[in-house]
Short mmCIF file of C-alpha atoms and ligand atoms in Angstrom, two decimals:
data_model
loop_
_atom_site.label_atom_id
_atom_site.label_comp_id
_atom_site.label_asym_id
_atom_site.label_seq_id
_atom_site.Cartn_x
_atom_site.Cartn_y
_atom_site.Cartn_z
CA MET A 73 -0.15 -0.06 -0.26
CA THR A 74 1.41 3.32 -0.79
CA THR A 75 2.00 5.99 1.85
CA ALA A 76 -1.02 7.89 0.40
CA ALA A 77 -3.65 5.17 0.37
CA SER A 78 -2.58 4.27 4.22
CA HIS A 79 -3.21 7.70 5.28
CA ALA A 80 -6.48 7.66 3.60
CA GLN A 81 -7.37 4.68 5.12
CA THR A 82 -6.27 5.89 8.61
CA CYS A 83 -8.24 9.09 8.30
CA LEU A 84 -11.66 7.37 6.96
CA ALA A 85 -11.27 4.86 9.88
CA ALA A 86 -11.10 7.72 12.63
CA TYR A 87 -13.89 9.42 10.62
CA ASP A 88 -15.94 6.26 10.78
CA LEU A 89 -15.41 6.53 14.70
CA TRP A 90 -15.65 9.81 14.97
CA ALA A 91 -19.34 10.34 12.71
CA ALA A 92 -21.56 9.79 15.91
CA THR A 93 -20.28 12.97 17.41
CA TYR A 94 -19.38 14.95 14.39
CA ASP A 95 -22.21 17.23 14.63
CA ARG A 96 -22.55 17.41 18.32
CA ILE A 97 -19.23 18.84 19.29
CA ASP A 98 -18.37 22.45 19.54
CA ASN A 99 -15.97 22.64 16.05
CA PRO A 100 -14.44 25.94 15.99
CA LEU A 101 -13.57 25.42 12.22
CA VAL A 102 -16.77 23.59 11.16
CA ALA A 103 -18.25 27.06 12.70
CA GLN A 104 -15.90 29.51 10.84
CA ALA A 105 -16.39 27.50 7.46
CA GLY A 106 -20.24 27.64 7.67
CA ALA A 107 -19.90 31.55 8.32
CA VAL A 108 -17.74 31.41 5.19
CA LEU A 109 -20.29 29.73 3.08
CA ALA A 110 -22.90 32.02 4.19
CA GLU A 111 -21.08 34.72 2.88
CA ARG A 112 -20.79 32.83 -0.88
CA ALA A 113 -24.44 31.74 -0.63
CA ARG A 114 -25.29 33.65 -3.84
CA TRP A 115 -22.92 31.40 -5.69
CA PHE A 116 -25.08 28.29 -4.81
CA ALA A 117 -28.35 29.76 -6.08
CA GLY A 118 -29.50 27.53 -8.86
CA ALA A 119 -26.04 25.54 -8.73
CA ARG A 120 -25.60 22.16 -9.60
CA VAL A 121 -22.92 21.46 -6.40
CA LEU A 122 -20.73 18.53 -6.25
CA GLU A 123 -19.13 18.19 -2.75
CA LEU A 124 -15.62 16.38 -2.10
CA GLY A 125 -15.48 14.87 1.16
CA CYS A 126 -19.37 16.12 2.25
CA GLY A 127 -18.84 14.21 5.78
CA THR A 128 -22.36 13.86 7.60
CA GLY A 129 -23.79 16.27 4.88
CA ARG A 130 -23.81 19.57 7.06
CA ASN A 131 -23.09 21.75 3.93
CA ALA A 132 -26.10 19.82 1.87
CA ALA A 133 -28.59 21.88 4.19
CA PHE A 134 -26.50 24.87 3.37
CA CYS A 135 -26.52 24.33 -0.45
CA LEU A 136 -30.37 23.79 -0.67
CA GLU A 137 -31.38 26.49 1.65
CA ALA A 138 -29.47 28.73 -0.70
CA GLY A 139 -31.15 27.62 -3.61
CA ALA A 140 -29.10 25.01 -5.14
CA ALA A 141 -30.69 23.10 -7.96
CA GLY A 142 -29.29 19.87 -6.70
CA TYR A 143 -26.07 18.50 -4.61
CA VAL A 144 -24.07 15.37 -4.84
CA GLY A 145 -22.14 14.64 -1.64
CA ILE A 146 -19.16 12.00 -1.89
CA ASP A 147 -17.38 10.69 0.98
CA GLY A 148 -15.13 7.79 2.14
CA SER A 149 -16.52 6.85 5.45
CA ALA A 150 -19.56 4.90 5.50
CA ALA A 151 -20.06 6.18 9.09
CA MET A 152 -20.32 9.89 7.87
CA LEU A 153 -22.05 9.09 5.14
CA ALA A 154 -24.83 7.32 6.94
CA GLN A 155 -25.27 10.47 9.10
CA ALA A 156 -25.75 12.20 5.84
CA ARG A 157 -28.17 9.81 4.83
CA ARG A 158 -30.29 10.05 8.21
CA ARG A 159 -30.43 14.15 7.69
CA PHE A 160 -31.33 13.88 4.37
CA GLU A 161 -34.05 12.52 2.17
CA ASP A 162 -34.41 15.17 -0.82
CA SER A 163 -34.80 14.51 -4.63
CA ARG A 164 -32.03 17.00 -5.47
CA VAL A 165 -29.54 14.99 -2.87
CA ALA A 166 -27.73 12.17 -3.80
CA TRP A 167 -24.57 10.70 -1.80
CA MET A 168 -22.10 8.34 -3.08
CA GLU A 169 -19.46 6.31 -0.66
CA ALA A 170 -16.09 6.47 -2.99
CA ASP A 171 -12.53 7.70 -2.42
CA LEU A 172 -12.41 11.83 -3.42
CA LEU A 173 -10.70 10.66 -6.98
CA ALA A 174 -12.67 7.88 -7.90
CA GLY A 175 -15.86 9.62 -6.68
CA ALA A 176 -15.19 12.81 -8.70
CA ALA A 177 -14.51 10.59 -12.11
CA ARG A 178 -17.80 9.15 -11.28
CA ALA A 179 -19.77 12.00 -10.55
CA GLY A 180 -18.49 13.49 -13.86
CA ARG A 181 -18.89 10.62 -16.12
CA LYS A 182 -21.57 10.85 -18.99
CA GLY A 183 -20.80 14.36 -19.32
CA ALA A 184 -22.27 15.46 -15.94
CA ARG A 185 -21.24 19.01 -15.13
CA PHE A 186 -21.05 21.02 -11.99
CA ASP A 187 -21.64 24.80 -11.13
CA VAL A 188 -19.46 24.37 -8.22
CA VAL A 189 -17.57 22.20 -6.72
CA LEU A 190 -16.84 22.21 -2.61
CA LEU A 191 -13.88 21.00 -0.67
CA CYS A 192 -14.46 21.82 3.09
CA LEU A 193 -12.01 21.04 5.55
CA VAL A 194 -10.79 18.14 3.59
CA LEU A 195 -7.41 18.92 2.31
CA GLU A 196 -5.50 18.60 5.37
CA HIS A 197 -5.87 15.13 5.07
CA LEU A 198 -4.09 14.82 1.72
CA GLU A 199 -0.53 15.27 1.18
CA ASP A 200 -0.88 15.78 -2.44
CA VAL A 201 -3.70 17.90 -2.92
CA GLU A 202 -3.18 18.42 -6.63
CA PRO A 203 -4.86 15.23 -7.62
CA VAL A 204 -8.42 15.61 -5.93
CA ILE A 205 -8.10 19.53 -6.98
CA ALA A 206 -7.70 18.63 -10.83
CA ALA A 207 -10.30 15.76 -10.67
CA GLY A 208 -12.90 18.41 -9.27
CA ALA A 209 -11.96 20.84 -11.80
CA ALA A 210 -12.55 18.32 -14.45
CA THR A 211 -16.37 18.33 -13.34
CA LEU A 212 -16.69 21.67 -13.38
CA ALA A 213 -19.04 23.46 -16.02
CA ARG A 214 -18.12 26.57 -17.52
CA GLY A 215 -18.28 29.82 -15.61
CA GLY A 216 -18.26 26.94 -12.53
CA ARG A 217 -16.25 27.59 -9.56
CA LEU A 218 -14.14 25.47 -7.39
CA ILE A 219 -14.53 26.75 -3.84
CA MET A 220 -11.93 25.35 -1.20
CA VAL A 221 -12.40 26.15 2.48
CA GLU A 222 -9.34 24.75 4.40
CA LEU A 223 -7.29 24.70 7.54
CA HIS A 224 -4.95 27.83 7.85
CA PRO A 225 -1.20 26.83 7.48
CA SER A 226 -0.56 29.22 10.54
CA LEU A 227 -2.75 26.80 12.74
CA HIS A 228 -1.06 23.46 11.45
CA ASP A 229 2.31 25.00 12.42
CA CYS A 230 0.87 25.19 16.08
CA GLY A 231 -0.20 21.25 15.78
CA ILE A 232 -3.87 22.32 15.26
CA GLY A 233 -5.30 19.68 12.96
CA ALA A 234 -8.78 17.47 12.81
CA ASN A 235 -8.94 15.72 16.46
CA PHE A 236 -11.58 13.77 18.58
CA THR A 237 -11.85 11.96 21.89
CA VAL A 238 -13.46 8.72 22.10
CA GLY A 239 -13.82 8.23 26.04
CA GLU A 240 -10.16 9.08 27.62
CA LEU A 241 -8.89 8.36 24.26
CA GLU A 242 -7.46 11.58 21.70
CA LEU A 243 -7.30 10.73 18.20
CA ARG A 244 -5.61 13.08 16.30
CA LEU A 245 -5.70 12.66 12.14
CA PRO A 246 -3.19 12.57 9.60
CA SER A 247 -2.77 16.43 8.64
CA PHE A 248 -1.14 18.01 6.39
CA ARG A 249 -0.13 21.71 5.73
CA HIS A 250 -1.20 23.80 2.64
CA THR A 251 -0.72 27.27 1.63
CA ALA A 252 -3.31 29.47 -0.29
CA GLU A 253 -0.20 29.89 -2.75
CA GLU A 254 -0.27 26.11 -3.26
CA LEU A 255 -3.76 25.61 -3.73
CA VAL A 256 -3.85 28.97 -5.95
CA GLN A 257 -0.90 26.80 -8.13
CA ALA A 258 -2.51 23.69 -8.23
CA THR A 259 -6.04 25.54 -9.66
CA GLY A 260 -3.98 26.96 -12.42
CA ARG A 261 -2.36 23.56 -13.40
CA ALA A 262 -5.74 21.82 -13.39
CA GLY A 263 -6.87 24.61 -16.20
CA LEU A 264 -8.74 27.18 -13.67
CA ARG A 265 -8.33 31.10 -13.12
CA PRO A 266 -7.66 31.99 -9.46
CA ILE A 267 -10.44 34.60 -8.32
CA LEU A 268 -9.89 34.84 -4.73
CA TRP A 269 -7.56 33.61 -2.20
CA VAL A 270 -8.40 35.05 1.29
CA ASP A 271 -7.28 34.47 5.29
CA HIS A 272 -10.42 34.05 7.50
CA LEU A 273 -10.43 35.25 11.06
CA PRO A 274 -13.12 34.27 13.41
CA THR A 275 -16.20 36.34 12.60
CA ALA A 276 -19.22 37.29 14.96
CA PRO A 277 -21.43 34.76 13.57
CA ALA A 278 -18.93 32.01 14.16
CA LEU A 279 -18.02 32.56 17.40
CA ALA A 280 -21.84 33.16 18.37
CA ARG A 281 -21.93 29.39 17.30
CA SER A 282 -18.67 28.07 18.63
CA ALA A 283 -17.26 28.93 21.86
CA LYS A 284 -13.99 27.35 21.34
CA LEU A 285 -13.55 29.51 18.25
CA ALA A 286 -12.91 32.60 20.73
CA ARG A 287 -9.33 30.84 21.61
CA TYR A 288 -8.45 32.19 17.89
CA VAL A 289 -9.77 35.50 18.05
CA LYS A 290 -7.43 37.90 15.60
CA ARG A 291 -5.50 34.77 14.35
CA PRO A 292 -6.28 33.35 10.74
CA VAL A 293 -8.06 29.91 11.20
CA LEU A 294 -9.24 29.12 7.58
CA VAL A 295 -7.79 29.89 3.95
CA GLU A 296 -10.14 30.29 0.92
CA VAL A 297 -9.36 29.84 -2.28
CA VAL A 298 -11.98 29.78 -5.17
CA ALA A 299 -10.93 29.48 -8.93
CA ALA A 300 -13.06 29.57 -12.19
CA ARG A 301 -13.41 27.49 -15.23
CA ASP A 302 -13.71 30.22 -17.95
C1 SAM B 50 -13.38 17.45 8.26
S1 SAM B 50 -14.97 16.17 7.35
C2 SAM B 50 -15.50 17.40 6.40
C3 SAM B 50 -16.87 17.15 6.00
C4 SAM B 50 -17.41 18.44 5.59
N1 SAM B 50 -16.91 18.96 3.97
C5 SAM B 50 -18.00 19.40 6.23
O1 SAM B 50 -17.53 20.59 5.96
O2 SAM B 50 -18.30 19.22 7.73
C6 SAM B 50 -13.63 15.67 6.03
C7 SAM B 50 -14.39 14.67 5.45
O3 SAM B 50 -13.37 14.36 4.65
C8 SAM B 50 -13.80 12.70 4.28
N2 SAM B 50 -12.49 11.83 3.42
C9 SAM B 50 -11.25 12.44 3.94
N3 SAM B 50 -10.09 12.08 3.14
C10 SAM B 50 -10.83 11.15 2.25
C11 SAM B 50 -10.56 10.51 0.97
N4 SAM B 50 -9.12 9.80 0.81
N5 SAM B 50 -11.65 9.68 0.23
C12 SAM B 50 -13.04 10.16 0.46
N6 SAM B 50 -13.35 10.84 1.56
C13 SAM B 50 -12.38 11.46 2.61
C14 SAM B 50 -13.86 12.20 5.17
O4 SAM B 50 -14.55 11.04 5.77
C15 SAM B 50 -14.62 13.35 6.40
O5 SAM B 50 -16.05 13.14 6.11
#
């Protein structure tokens, strides 16, 4: 098994364990990512959305509320997806259990094209982000946008990454540092035009949702990169 495959396996096994509590814990990055997406709601109106690494389907609710025409969520963790399926029975929503690369290829088969491809709090688990960015880009319709909202590298430098506790045990998931520059360059190599890259500090709506986020006030917690297919 390659190192990347072994990281993916470790990561998915951990998410299988985390699934039952993922939506219940105070997760500051989830809160801030939700606030960032809310600022982008207009891009989701009428859009066909593909989310790579959809987890428990948290963002599907936001997409539909923003007026998305359809939503496909792909994830490799059966337990995370089970939560998503429990959350949604909606003819506009489809779930796919798959590795990110294989899933993106399947979703784009038969010429299906998406107006938004979303990667939210996923890329930290991949050492090499380029193949997934390229796979997502390949499914974008003309005028479509790839939106990435990810762990800020300065938090990674402080040892912060996805983690959770089971009983007394703290589990830390494989986590890799990625900069905006790296993501921007990967979108360029995938044939997209980078249109936005922003550091996000905690905002009032997210702080109202997450008590833990207060630890990071005045520090960037997320990096967002958006690129378009012309
Ligand atoms: C932190 S969760 C984010 C979920 C969702 N995007 C959100 O914002 O709540 C990361 C998700 O990526 C999925 N994931 C990570 N690596 C993956 C891989 N190689 N293939 C498929 N899914 C993967 C995990 O199973 C997990 O559900």
